[in-house]
PDB file of C-alpha atoms in Angstrom:
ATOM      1  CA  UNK A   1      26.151   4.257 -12.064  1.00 42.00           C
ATOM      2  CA  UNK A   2      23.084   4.264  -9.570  1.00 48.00           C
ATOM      3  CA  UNK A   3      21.804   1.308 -11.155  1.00 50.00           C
ATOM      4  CA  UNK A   4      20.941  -1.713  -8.461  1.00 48.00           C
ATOM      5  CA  UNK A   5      20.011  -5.395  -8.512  1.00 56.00           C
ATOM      6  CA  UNK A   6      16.757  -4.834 -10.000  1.00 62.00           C
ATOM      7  CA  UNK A   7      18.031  -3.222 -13.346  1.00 71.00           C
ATOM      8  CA  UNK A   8      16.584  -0.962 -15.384  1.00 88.00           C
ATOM      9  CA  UNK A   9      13.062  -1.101 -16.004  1.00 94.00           C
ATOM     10  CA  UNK A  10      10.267   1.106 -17.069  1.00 96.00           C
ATOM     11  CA  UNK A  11       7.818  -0.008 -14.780  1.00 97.00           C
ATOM     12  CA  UNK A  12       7.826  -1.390 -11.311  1.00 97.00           C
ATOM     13  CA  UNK A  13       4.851  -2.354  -8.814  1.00 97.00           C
ATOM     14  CA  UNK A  14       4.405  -4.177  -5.920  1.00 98.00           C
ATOM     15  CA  UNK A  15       1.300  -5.492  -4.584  1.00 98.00           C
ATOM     16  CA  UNK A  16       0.646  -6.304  -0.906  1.00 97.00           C
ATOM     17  CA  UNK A  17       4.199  -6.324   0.350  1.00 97.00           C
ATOM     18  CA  UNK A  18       5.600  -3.219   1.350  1.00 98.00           C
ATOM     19  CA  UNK A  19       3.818  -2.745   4.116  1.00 98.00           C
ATOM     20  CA  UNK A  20       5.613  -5.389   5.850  1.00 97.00           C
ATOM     21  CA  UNK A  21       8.672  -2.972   6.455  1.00 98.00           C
ATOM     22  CA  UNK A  22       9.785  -0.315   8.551  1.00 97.00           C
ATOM     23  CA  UNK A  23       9.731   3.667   7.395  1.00 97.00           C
ATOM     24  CA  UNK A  24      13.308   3.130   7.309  1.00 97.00           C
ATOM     25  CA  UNK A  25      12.952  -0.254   5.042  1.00 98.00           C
ATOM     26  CA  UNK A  26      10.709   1.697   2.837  1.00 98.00           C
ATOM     27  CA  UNK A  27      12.885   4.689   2.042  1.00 97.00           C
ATOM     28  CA  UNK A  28      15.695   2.262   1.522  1.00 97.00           C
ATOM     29  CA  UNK A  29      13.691   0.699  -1.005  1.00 98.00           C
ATOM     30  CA  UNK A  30      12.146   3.643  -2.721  1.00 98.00           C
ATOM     31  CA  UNK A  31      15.005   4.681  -3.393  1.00 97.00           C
ATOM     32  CA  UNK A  32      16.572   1.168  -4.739  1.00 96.00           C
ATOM     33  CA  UNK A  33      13.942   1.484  -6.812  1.00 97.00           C
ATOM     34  CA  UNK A  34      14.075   5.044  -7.949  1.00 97.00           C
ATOM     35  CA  UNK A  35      17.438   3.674  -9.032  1.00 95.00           C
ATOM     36  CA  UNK A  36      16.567   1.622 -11.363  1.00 95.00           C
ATOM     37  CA  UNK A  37      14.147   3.349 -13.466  1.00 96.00           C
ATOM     38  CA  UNK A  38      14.913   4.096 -16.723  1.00 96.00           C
ATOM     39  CA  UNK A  39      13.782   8.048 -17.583  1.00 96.00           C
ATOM     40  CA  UNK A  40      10.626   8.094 -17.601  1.00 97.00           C
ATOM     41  CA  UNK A  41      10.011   4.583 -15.878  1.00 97.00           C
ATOM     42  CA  UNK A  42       6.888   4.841 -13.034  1.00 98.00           C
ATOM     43  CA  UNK A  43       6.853   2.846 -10.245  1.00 98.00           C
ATOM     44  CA  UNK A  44       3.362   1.825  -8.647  1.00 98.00           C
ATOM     45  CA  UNK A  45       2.412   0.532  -4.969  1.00 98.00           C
ATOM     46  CA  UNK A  46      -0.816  -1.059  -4.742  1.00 98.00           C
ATOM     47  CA  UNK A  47      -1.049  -1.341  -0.942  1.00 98.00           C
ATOM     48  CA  UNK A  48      -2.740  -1.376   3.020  1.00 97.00           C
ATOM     49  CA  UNK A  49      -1.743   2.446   4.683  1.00 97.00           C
ATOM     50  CA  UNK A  50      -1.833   3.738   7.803  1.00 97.00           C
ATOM     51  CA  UNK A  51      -4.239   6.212   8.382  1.00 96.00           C
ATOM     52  CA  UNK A  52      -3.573   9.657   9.970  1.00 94.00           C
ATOM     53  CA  UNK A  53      -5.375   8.906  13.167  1.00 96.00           C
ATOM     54  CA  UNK A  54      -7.548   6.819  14.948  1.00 96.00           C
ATOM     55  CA  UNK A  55     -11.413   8.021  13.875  1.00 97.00           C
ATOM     56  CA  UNK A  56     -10.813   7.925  10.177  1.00 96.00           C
ATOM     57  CA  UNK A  57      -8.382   3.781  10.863  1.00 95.00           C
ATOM     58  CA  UNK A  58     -11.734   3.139  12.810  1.00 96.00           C
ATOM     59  CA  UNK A  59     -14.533   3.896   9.872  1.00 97.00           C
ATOM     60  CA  UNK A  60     -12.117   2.724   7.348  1.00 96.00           C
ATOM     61  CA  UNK A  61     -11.848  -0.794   9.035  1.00 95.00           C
ATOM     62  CA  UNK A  62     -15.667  -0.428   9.651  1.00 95.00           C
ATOM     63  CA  UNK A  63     -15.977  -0.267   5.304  1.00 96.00           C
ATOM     64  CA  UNK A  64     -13.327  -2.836   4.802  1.00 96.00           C
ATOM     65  CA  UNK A  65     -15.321  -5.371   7.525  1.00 94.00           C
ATOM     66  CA  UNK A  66     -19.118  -4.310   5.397  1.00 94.00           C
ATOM     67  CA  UNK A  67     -17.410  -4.867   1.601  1.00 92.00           C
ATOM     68  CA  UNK A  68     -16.592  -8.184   2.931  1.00 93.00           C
ATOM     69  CA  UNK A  69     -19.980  -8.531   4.696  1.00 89.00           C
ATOM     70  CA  UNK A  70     -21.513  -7.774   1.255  1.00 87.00           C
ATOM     71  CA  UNK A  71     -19.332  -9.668  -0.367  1.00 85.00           C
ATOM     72  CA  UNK A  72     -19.615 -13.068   1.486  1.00 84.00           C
ATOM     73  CA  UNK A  73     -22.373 -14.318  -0.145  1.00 76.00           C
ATOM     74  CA  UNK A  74     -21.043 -14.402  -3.597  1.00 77.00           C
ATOM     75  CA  UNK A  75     -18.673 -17.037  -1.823  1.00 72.00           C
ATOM     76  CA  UNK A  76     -19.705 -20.385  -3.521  1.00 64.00           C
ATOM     77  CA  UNK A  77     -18.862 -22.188  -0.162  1.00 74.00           C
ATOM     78  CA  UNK A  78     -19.905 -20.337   2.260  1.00 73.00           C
ATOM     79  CA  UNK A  79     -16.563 -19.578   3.755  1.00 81.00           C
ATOM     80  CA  UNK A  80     -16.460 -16.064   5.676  1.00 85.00           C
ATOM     81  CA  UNK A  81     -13.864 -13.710   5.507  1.00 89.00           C
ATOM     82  CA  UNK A  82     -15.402 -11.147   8.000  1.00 89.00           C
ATOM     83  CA  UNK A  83     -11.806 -12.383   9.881  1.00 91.00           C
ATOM     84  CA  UNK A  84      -9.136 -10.880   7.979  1.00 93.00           C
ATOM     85  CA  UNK A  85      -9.633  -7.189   9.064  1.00 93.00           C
ATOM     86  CA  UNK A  86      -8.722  -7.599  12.733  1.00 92.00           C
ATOM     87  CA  UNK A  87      -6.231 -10.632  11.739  1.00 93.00           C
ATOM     88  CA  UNK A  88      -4.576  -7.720   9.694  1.00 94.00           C
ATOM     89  CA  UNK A  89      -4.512  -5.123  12.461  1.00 91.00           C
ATOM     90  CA  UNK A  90      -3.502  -8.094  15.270  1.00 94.00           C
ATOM     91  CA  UNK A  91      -0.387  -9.175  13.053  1.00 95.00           C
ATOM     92  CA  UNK A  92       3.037  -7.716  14.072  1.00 95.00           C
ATOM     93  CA  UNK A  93       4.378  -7.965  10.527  1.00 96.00           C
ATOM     94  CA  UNK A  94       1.815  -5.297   9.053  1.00 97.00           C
ATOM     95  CA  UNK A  95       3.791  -2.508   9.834  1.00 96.00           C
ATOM     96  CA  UNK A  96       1.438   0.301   7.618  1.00 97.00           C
ATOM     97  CA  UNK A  97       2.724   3.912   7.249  1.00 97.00           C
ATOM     98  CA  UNK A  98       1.262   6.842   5.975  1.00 97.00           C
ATOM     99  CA  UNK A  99       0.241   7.860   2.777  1.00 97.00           C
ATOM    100  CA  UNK A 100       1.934  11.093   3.144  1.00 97.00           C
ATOM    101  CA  UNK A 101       4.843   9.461   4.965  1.00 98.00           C
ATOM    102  CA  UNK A 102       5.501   6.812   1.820  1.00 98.00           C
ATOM    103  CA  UNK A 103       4.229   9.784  -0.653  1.00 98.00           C
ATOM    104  CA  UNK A 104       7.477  12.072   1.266  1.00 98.00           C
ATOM    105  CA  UNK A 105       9.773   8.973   0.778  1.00 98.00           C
ATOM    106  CA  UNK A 106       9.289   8.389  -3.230  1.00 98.00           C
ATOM    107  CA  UNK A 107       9.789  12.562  -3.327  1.00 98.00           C
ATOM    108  CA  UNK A 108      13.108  12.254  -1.435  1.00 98.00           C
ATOM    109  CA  UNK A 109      14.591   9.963  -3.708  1.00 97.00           C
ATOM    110  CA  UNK A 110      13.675  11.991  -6.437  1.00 97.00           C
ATOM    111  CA  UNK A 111      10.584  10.633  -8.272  1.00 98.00           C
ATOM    112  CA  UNK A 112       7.967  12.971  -9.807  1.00 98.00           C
ATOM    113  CA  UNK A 113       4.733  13.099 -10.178  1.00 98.00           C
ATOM    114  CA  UNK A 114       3.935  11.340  -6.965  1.00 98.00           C
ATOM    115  CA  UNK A 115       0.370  10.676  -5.906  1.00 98.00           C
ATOM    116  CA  UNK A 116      -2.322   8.541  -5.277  1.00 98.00           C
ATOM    117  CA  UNK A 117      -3.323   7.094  -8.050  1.00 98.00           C
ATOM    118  CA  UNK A 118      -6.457   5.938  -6.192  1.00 98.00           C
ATOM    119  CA  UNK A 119      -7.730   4.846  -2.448  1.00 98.00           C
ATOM    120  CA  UNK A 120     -10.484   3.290  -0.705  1.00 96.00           C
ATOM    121  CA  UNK A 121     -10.258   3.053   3.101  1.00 96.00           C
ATOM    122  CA  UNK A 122      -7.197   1.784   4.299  1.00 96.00           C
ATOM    123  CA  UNK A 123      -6.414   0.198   0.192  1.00 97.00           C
ATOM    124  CA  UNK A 124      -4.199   2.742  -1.676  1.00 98.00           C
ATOM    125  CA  UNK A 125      -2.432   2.483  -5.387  1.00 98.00           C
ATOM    126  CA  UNK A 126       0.532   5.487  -5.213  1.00 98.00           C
ATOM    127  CA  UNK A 127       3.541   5.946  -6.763  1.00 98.00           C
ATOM    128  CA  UNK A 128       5.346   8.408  -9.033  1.00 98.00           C
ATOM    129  CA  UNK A 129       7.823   8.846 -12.056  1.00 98.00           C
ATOM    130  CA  UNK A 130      11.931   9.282 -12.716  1.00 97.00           C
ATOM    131  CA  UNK A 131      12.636  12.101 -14.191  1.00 97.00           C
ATOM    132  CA  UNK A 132      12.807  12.375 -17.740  1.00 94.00           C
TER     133      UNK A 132
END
């Protein structure tokens, strides 16, 4: 049986964690995952990604630091957040691939109907399907 730890299940997500591992953590995962889908079952990554070079990581940090800009002023304290970008790109545990890196991995271990589901800036949701 291919069937791991997590069991079988018809839906899996994960929010916010996977990009604290490697590529090679990643595929290891996809694929535990992959595993233990039931036919059918989708799997869902709501995520930060890496982006495929420097101008396009450099506006999409700019958007991420003006949403929270925009955004600080609905804070009822007046606590700022205008921080977290460059605390996110200074930490060595955010270790952010590629879409089309991750997108590869859950199409080598044999899910379909891989995409992104949707993306703003350096935010992603992507994922994909077992096979019938």
């Amino acid at each position: 049986s291919n069937r791991t730890a997590l069991g079988e299940s018809h839906l899996i997500a994960s929010a916010l964690a996977i990009h604290h591992l490697t590529l090679a953590e990643k595929a290891h995962l996809f694929a535990a995952v992959a595993g233990a889908l039931v036919p059918g079952g989708a799997f869902a990554n709501i995520d930060v990604v890496l982006s495929p070079g420097s101008l396009l990581e450099d506006w999409y940090m700019h958007l991420w630091g003006e949403w929270i800009r925009q955004h600080d002023a609905q804070v009822a304290d007046g606590q700022s957040f205008q921080h977290i970008p460059m605390h996110y790109k200074q930490k060595q545990e955010n270790l952010p691939d590629t879409l089309q890196d991750q997108l590869a991995g859950l199409r080598k271990c044999g899910l379909e109907g891989v995409d992104v589901f949707f993306k703003s800036g350096v935010f992603a949701v992507y994922g994909g399907f077992r096979p019938q």
